[in-house]
Coordinates of C-alpha atoms in Angstrom, one line a residue:
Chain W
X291 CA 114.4 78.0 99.4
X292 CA 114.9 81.0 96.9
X293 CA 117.0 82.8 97.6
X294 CA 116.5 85.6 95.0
X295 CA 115.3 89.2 95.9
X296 CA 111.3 88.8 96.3
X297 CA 109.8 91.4 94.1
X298 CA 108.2 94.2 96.6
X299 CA 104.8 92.7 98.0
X300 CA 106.3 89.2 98.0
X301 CA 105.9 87.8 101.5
X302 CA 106.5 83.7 103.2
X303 CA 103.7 84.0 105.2
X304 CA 105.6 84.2 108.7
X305 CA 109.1 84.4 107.7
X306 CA 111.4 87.0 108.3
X307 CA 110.6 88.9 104.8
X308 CA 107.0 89.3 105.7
X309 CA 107.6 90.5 109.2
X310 CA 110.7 93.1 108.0
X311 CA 107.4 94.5 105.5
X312 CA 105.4 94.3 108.2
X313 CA 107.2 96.5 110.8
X314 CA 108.1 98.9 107.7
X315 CA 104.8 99.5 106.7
X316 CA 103.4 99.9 110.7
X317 CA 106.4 102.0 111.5
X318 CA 105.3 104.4 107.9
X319 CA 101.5 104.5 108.9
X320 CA 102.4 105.4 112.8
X321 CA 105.0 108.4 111.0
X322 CA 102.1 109.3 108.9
X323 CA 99.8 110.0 111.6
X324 CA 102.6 111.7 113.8
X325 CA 103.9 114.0 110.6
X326 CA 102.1 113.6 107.8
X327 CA 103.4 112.9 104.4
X328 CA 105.3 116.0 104.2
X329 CA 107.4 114.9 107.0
X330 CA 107.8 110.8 105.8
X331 CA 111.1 109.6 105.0
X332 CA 112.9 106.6 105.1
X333 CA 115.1 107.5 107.7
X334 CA 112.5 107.8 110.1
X335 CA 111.0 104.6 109.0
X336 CA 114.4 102.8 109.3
X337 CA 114.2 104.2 113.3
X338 CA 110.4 103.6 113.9
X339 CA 110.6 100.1 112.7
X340 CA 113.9 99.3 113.5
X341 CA 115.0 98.1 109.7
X342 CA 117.8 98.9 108.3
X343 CA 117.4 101.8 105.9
X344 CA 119.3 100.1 103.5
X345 CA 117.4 97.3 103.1
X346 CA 114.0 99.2 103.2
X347 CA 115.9 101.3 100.2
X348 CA 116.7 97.7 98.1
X349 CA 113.4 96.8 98.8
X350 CA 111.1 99.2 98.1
X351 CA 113.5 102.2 96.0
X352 CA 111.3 105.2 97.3
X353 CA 108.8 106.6 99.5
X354 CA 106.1 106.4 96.9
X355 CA 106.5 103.0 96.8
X356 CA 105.9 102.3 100.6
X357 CA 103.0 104.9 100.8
X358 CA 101.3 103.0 97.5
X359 CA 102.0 99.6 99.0
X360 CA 100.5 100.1 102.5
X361 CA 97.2 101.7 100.7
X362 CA 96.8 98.8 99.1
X363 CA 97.4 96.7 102.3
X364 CA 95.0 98.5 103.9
X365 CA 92.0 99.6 101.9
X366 CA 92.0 95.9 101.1
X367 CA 90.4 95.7 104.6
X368 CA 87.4 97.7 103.7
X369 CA 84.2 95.0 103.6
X370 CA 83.0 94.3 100.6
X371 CA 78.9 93.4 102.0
X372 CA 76.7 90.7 100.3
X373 CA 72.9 91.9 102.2
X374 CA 70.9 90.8 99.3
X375 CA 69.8 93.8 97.5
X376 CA 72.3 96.2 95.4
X377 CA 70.8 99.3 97.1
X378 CA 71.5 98.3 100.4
X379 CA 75.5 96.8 99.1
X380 CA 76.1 100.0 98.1
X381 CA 74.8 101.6 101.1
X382 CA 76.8 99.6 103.6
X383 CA 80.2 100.0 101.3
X384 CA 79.6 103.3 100.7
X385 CA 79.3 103.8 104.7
X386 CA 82.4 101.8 105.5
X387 CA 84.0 103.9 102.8
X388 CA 82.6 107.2 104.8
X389 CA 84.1 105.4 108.1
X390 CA 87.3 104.6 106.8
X391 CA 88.1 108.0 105.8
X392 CA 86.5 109.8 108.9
X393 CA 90.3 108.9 110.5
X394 CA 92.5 111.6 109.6
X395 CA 95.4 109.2 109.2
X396 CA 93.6 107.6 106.4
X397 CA 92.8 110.5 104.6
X398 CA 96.9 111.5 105.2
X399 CA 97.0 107.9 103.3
X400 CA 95.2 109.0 100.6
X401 CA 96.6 112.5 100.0
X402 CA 100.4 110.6 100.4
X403 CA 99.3 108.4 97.5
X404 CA 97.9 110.7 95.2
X405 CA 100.7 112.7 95.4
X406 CA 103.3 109.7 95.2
X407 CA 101.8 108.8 91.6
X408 CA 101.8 112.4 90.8
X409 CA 105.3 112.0 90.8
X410 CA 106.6 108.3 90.5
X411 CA 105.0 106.2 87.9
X412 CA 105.9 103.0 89.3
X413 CA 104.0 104.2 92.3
X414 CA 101.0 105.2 90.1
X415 CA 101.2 101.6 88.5
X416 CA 100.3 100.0 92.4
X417 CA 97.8 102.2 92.3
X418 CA 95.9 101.5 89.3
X419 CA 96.4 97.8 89.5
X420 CA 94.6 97.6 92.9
X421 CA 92.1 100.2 92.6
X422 CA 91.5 98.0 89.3
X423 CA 91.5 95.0 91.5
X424 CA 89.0 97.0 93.9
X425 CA 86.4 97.7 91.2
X426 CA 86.2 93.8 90.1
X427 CA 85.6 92.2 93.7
X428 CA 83.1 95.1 94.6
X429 CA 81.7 94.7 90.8
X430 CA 80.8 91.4 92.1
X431 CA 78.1 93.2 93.9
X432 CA 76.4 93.9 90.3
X433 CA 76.8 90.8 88.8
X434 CA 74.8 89.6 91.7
X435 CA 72.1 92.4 91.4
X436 CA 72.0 91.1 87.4
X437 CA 71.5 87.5 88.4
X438 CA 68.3 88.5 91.3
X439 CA 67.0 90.4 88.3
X440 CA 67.3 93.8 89.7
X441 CA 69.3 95.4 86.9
X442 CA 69.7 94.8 83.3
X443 CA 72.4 92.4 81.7
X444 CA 74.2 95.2 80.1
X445 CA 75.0 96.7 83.7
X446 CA 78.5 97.6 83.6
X447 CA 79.8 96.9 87.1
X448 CA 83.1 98.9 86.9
X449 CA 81.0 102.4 86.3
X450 CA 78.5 101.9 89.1
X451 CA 81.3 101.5 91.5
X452 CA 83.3 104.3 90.1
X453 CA 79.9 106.0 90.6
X454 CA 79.3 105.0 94.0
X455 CA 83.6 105.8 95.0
X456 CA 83.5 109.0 93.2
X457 CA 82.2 111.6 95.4
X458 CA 84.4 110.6 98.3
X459 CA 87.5 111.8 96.3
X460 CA 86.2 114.3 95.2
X461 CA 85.2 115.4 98.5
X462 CA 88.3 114.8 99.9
X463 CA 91.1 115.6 97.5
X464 CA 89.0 118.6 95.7
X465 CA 86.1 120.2 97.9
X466 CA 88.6 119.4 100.7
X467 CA 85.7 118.8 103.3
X468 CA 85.3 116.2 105.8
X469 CA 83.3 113.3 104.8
X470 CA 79.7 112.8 106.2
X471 CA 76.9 109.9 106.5
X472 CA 75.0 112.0 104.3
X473 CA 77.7 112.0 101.6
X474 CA 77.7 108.3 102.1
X475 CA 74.2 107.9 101.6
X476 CA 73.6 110.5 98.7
X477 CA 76.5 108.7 96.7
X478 CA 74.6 105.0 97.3
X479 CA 70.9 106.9 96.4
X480 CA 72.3 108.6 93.3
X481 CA 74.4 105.6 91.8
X482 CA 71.8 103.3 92.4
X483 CA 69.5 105.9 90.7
X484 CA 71.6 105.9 87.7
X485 CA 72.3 102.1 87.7
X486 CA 68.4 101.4 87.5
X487 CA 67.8 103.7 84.9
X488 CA 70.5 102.2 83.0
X489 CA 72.8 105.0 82.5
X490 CA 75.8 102.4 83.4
X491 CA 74.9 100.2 80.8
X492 CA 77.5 98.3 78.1
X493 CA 76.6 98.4 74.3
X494 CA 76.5 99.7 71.1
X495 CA 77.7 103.2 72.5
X496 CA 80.7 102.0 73.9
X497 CA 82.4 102.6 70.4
X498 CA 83.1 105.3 72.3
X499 CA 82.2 108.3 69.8
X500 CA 83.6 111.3 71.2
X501 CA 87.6 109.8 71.6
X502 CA 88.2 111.3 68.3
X503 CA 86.9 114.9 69.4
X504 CA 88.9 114.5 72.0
X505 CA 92.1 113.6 70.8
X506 CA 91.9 116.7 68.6
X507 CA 91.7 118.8 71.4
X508 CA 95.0 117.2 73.1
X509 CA 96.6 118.7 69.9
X510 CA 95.4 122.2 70.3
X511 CA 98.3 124.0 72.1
X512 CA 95.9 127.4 72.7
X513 CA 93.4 128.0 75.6
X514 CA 91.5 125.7 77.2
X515 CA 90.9 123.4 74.2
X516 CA 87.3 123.4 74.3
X517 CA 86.2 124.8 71.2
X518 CA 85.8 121.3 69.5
X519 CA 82.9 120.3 72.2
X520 CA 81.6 123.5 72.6
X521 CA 80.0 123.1 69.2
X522 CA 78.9 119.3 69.8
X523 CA 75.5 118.7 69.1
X524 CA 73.8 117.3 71.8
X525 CA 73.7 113.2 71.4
X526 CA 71.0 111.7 70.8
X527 CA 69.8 110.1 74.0
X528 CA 70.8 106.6 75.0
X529 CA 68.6 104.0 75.5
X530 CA 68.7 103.6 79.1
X531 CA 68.6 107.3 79.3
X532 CA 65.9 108.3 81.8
X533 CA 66.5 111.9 81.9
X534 CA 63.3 114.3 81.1
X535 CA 62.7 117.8 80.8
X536 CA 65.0 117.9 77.3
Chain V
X63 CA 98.8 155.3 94.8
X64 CA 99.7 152.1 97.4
X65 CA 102.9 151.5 97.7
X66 CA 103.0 148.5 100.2
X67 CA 103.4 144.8 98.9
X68 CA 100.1 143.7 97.3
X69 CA 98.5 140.3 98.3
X70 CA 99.4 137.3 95.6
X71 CA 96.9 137.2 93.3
X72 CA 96.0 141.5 93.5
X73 CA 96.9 143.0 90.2
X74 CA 96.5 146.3 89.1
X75 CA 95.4 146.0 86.1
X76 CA 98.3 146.3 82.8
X77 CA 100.6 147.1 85.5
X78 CA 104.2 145.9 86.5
X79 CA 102.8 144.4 89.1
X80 CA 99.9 142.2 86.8
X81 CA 102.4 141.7 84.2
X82 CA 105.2 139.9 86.3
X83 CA 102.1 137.5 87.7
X84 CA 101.2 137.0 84.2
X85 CA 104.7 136.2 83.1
X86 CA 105.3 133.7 86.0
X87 CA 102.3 132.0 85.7
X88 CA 103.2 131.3 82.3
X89 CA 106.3 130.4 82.5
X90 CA 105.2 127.9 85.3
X91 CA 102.4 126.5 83.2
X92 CA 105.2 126.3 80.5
X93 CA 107.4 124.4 82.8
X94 CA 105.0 121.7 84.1
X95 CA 104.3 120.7 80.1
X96 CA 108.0 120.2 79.6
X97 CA 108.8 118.4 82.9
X98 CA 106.1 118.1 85.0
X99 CA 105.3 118.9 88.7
X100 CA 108.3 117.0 89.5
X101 CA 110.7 119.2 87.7
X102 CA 109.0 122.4 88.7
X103 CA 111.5 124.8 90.4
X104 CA 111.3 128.4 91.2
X105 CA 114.9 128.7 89.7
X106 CA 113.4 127.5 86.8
X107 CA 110.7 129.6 86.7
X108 CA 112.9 132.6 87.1
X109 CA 115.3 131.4 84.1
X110 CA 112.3 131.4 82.0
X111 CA 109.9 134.0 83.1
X112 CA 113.0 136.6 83.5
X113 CA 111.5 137.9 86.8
X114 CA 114.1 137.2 89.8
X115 CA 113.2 134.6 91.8
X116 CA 114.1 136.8 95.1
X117 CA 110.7 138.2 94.2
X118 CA 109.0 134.8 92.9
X119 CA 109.4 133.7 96.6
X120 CA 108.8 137.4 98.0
X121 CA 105.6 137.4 96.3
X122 CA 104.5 133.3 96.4
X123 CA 106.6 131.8 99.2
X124 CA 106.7 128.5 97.4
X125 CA 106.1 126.3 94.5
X126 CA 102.8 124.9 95.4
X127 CA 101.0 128.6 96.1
X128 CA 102.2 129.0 92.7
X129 CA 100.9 125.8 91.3
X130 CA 97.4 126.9 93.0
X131 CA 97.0 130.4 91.7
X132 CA 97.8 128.7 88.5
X133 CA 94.8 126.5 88.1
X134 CA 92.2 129.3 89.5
X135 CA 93.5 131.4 86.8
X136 CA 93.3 128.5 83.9
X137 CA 90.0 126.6 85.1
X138 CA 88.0 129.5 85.3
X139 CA 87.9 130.0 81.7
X140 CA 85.9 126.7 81.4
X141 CA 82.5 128.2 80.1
X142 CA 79.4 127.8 82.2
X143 CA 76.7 127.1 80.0
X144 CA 72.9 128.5 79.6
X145 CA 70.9 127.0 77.4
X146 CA 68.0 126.7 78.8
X147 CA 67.5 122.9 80.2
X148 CA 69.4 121.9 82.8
X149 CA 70.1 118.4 81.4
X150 CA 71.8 120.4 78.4
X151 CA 73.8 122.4 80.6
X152 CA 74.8 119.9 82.5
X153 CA 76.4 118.1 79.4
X154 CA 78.1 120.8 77.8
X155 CA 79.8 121.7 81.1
X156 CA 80.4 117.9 81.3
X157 CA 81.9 118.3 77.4
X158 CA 83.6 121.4 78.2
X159 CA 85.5 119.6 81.5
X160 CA 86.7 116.3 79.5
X161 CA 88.0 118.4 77.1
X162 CA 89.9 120.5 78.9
X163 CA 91.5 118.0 80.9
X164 CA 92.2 115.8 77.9
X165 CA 95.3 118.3 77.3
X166 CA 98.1 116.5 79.2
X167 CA 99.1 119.9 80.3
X168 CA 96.2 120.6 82.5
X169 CA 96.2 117.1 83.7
X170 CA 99.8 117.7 85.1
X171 CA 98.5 120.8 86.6
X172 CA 95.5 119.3 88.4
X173 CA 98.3 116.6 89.8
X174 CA 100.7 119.2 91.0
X175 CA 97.7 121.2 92.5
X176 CA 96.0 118.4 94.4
X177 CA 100.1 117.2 95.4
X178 CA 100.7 121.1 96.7
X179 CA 97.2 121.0 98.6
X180 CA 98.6 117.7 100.2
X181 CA 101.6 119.2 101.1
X182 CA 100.8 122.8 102.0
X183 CA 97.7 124.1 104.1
X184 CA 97.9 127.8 102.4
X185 CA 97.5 126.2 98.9
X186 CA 94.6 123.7 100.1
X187 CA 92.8 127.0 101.4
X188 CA 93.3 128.6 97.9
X189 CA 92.1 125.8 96.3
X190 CA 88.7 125.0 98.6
X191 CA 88.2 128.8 98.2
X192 CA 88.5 128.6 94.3
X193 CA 85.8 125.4 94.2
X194 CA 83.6 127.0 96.5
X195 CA 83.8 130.1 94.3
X196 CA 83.1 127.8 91.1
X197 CA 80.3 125.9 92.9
X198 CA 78.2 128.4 93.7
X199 CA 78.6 130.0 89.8
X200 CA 78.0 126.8 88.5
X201 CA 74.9 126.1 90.8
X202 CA 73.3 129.0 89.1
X203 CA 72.5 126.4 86.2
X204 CA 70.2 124.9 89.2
X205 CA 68.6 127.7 90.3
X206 CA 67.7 128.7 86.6
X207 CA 66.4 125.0 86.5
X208 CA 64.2 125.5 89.7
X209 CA 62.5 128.5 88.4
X210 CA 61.8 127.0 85.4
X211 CA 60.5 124.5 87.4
X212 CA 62.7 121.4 86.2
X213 CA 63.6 120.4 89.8
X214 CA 61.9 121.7 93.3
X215 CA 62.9 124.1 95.5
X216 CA 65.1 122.3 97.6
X217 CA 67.6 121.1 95.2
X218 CA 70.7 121.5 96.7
X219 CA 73.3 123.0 93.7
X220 CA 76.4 122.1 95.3
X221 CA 75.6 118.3 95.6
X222 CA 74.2 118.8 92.5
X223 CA 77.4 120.5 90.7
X224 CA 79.5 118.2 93.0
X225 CA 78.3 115.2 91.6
X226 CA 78.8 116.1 88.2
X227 CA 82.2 116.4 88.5
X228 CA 83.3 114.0 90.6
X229 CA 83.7 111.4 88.3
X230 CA 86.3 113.3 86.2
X231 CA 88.6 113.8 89.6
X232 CA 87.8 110.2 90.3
X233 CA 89.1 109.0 87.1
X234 CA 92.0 111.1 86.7
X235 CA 93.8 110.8 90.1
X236 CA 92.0 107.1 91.5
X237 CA 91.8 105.0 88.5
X238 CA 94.1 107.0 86.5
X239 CA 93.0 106.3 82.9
X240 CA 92.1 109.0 80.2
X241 CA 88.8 111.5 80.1
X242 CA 86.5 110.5 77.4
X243 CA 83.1 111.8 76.0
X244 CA 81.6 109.1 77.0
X245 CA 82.6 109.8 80.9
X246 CA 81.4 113.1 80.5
X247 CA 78.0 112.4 79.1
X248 CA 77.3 109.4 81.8
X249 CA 78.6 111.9 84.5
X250 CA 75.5 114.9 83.5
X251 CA 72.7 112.2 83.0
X252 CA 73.8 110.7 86.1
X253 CA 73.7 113.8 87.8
X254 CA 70.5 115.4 85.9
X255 CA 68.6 111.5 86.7
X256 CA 69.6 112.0 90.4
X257 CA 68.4 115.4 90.4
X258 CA 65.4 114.8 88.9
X259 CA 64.7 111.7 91.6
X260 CA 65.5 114.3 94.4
X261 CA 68.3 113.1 95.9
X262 CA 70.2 116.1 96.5
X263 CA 67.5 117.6 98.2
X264 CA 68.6 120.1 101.2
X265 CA 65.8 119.7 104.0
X266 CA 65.4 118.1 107.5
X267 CA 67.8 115.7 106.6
X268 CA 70.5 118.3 106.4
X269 CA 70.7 118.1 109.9
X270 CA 73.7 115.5 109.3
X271 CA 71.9 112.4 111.7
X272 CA 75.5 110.1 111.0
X273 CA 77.9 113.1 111.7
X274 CA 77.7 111.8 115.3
X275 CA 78.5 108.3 114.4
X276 CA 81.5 109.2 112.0
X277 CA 82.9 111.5 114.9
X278 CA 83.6 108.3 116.9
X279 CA 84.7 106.9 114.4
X280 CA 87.4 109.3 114.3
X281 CA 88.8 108.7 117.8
X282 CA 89.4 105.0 117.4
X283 CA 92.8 103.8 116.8
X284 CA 91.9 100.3 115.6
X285 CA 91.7 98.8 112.4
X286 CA 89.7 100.8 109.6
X287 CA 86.6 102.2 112.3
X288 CA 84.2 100.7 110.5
X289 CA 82.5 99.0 113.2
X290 CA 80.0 101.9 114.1
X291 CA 79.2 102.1 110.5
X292 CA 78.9 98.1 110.0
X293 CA 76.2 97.6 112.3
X294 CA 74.2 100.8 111.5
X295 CA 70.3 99.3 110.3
X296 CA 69.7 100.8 106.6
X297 CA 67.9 104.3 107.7
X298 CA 64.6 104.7 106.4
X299 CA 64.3 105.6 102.7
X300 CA 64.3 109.8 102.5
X301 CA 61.5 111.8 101.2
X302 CA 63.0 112.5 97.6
X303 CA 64.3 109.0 97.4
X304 CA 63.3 107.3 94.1
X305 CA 65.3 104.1 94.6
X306 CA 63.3 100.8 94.1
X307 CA 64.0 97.1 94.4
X308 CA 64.7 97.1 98.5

């Protein structure tokens, strides 16, 4: 048996390393919906779960750290559904997403851990990774639609899902309203919408034109920094561009 | 003339009162470029704005009211456009958001905002009141494009407006990877294709049929409460809904 320091996330499957995460995690979720994140600290995890705080501090180093790894524990547990027909996979993902966050804990969760990478980048790094993770197993949805002929070849899976994920965060972290069916709904009609008329689509324009307008403006150090698109020309449309009235 | 203490956020106009908001608010924007939200003090502030920071909390209370009143006062200088077609004014507001958070400056300060909404109820109110505010300017573009007769009557301009920039909060604070022109212009056609299809469409649908459902889900204290949402049979298509291949 190793018996080096498992990196954080590490578990034996039934040993004592997996239940000590376990407990820590439960006991910082169970604080979370008692206090909030505001209120979260080790200590209180130490007592809630009975760990030592020492160890939970050689394991995991900071609060962000917990709050990122139980996100990822958990949002792992949101279905990913296989029904046969993209529009209806994003339907039923984008109402389990609409469930999940209808629990005030979870949406606690989800403030806790955009504000832990805000101001940790180890804790932002978690984040990324399996929110990157997220996007390729639900992306499997696409690939599936691509293969049953439903959407073009160039699809690209990783914006339709962004598509479809997008206005719950937005709702949540920005409009700062509850979520709704009808959110869920509206965010599975309109990226499906898109995704047929093959506004998601890899190829030739993913030379991505504008980066170089746009790292100009991250040198300008005066207002706003929007003189250099102001002035853009509109694009020429794309080919999957189905928009009218231009 | 008044003499009692004025709101946060009153000014009279080239005042004492205006110019010591000015000069904090600048010195705080000044502050989060050097070190970020994480480094942001009022002590600091004080030092470099010159005005005491008895009256910096006097006047704010804390960092994050601060940190709020901050970002109403910078991202309302992102232009709202009027040129005539919705689709265009949907991508230079599109252009005009990427660039402005391709500064690293205002990306810190969307961070530290969304953190201090986390953290503080008065800062979330400022900050729903300020999107509100800049929803309903914004969905002017959409009433303009209804009597013009681009989209019908019903086109709801919030959902519309939401949707347009959701995918910017999405990828700054979930997948955390850079703003590019190529998000922006995918994020207006998306939103002018959905639109056009009549998705976000206010009518007898509006009366919210899964509110209900999510409501439930709310009071379990299982696993993720998705079960309601799991077994709910694909509701029947909408009137507006231009989704095919179910």
């Amino acid at each position: 048996m190793n018996t080096a320091q498992p990196p954080p996330g590490a578990s034996r499957p039934g040993g004592r390393t997996a239940r000590t995460r376990q407990a820590v995690l439960d006991a910082a979720f169970q604080e979370l919906g008692d206090g909030g994140y505001a209120a979260l600290t080790v200590e209180r995890i130490a007592q809630r779960s009975g760990v030592h705080a020492a160890t939970i501090y050689r394991r995991w180093r900071t609060i962000e750290r917990i709050v990122c790894e139980l996100m990822v524990d958990i949002s792992a547990e949101v279905p990913l559904p296989d029904t046969g027909a993209l529009a209806d996979d994003l339907r039923a993902l984008a109402r389990s997403i609409a469930a999940f966050y209808a629990e005030p804990r979870f949406r606690g969760l989800l403030e806790a851990v955009v504000s832990a990478a805000a101001r940790e980048p180890a804790a932002a790094d978690v984040l990324r990774e399996f929110f990157e993770e997220r996007l390729r197993l639900a992306g499997r949805m696409v690939h599936r639609a691509v293969e049953r002929g439903e959407l073009a070849g160039g699809a690209d899976a990783d914006e339709i899902m962004a598509a479809l994920g997008a206005p719950f965060y937005y709702r949540l972290l920005i409009a700062r309203r509850p979520i709704d069916l009808r959110l869920a709904d509206r965010a599975a009609e309109a990226a499906w919408t898109a995704a047929r008329a093959g506004i998601f689509t890899r190829g030739p324009q993913d030379a991505k034109p504008g980066n170089a307008e746009l790292q100009s403006a991250e040198s300008q150090d005066a207002e706003p920094g929007t003189a250099d698109l102001q002035s853009a020309e509109p694009r020429n449309a794309e080919p999957g561009n189905a928009g009218g009235g231009r």
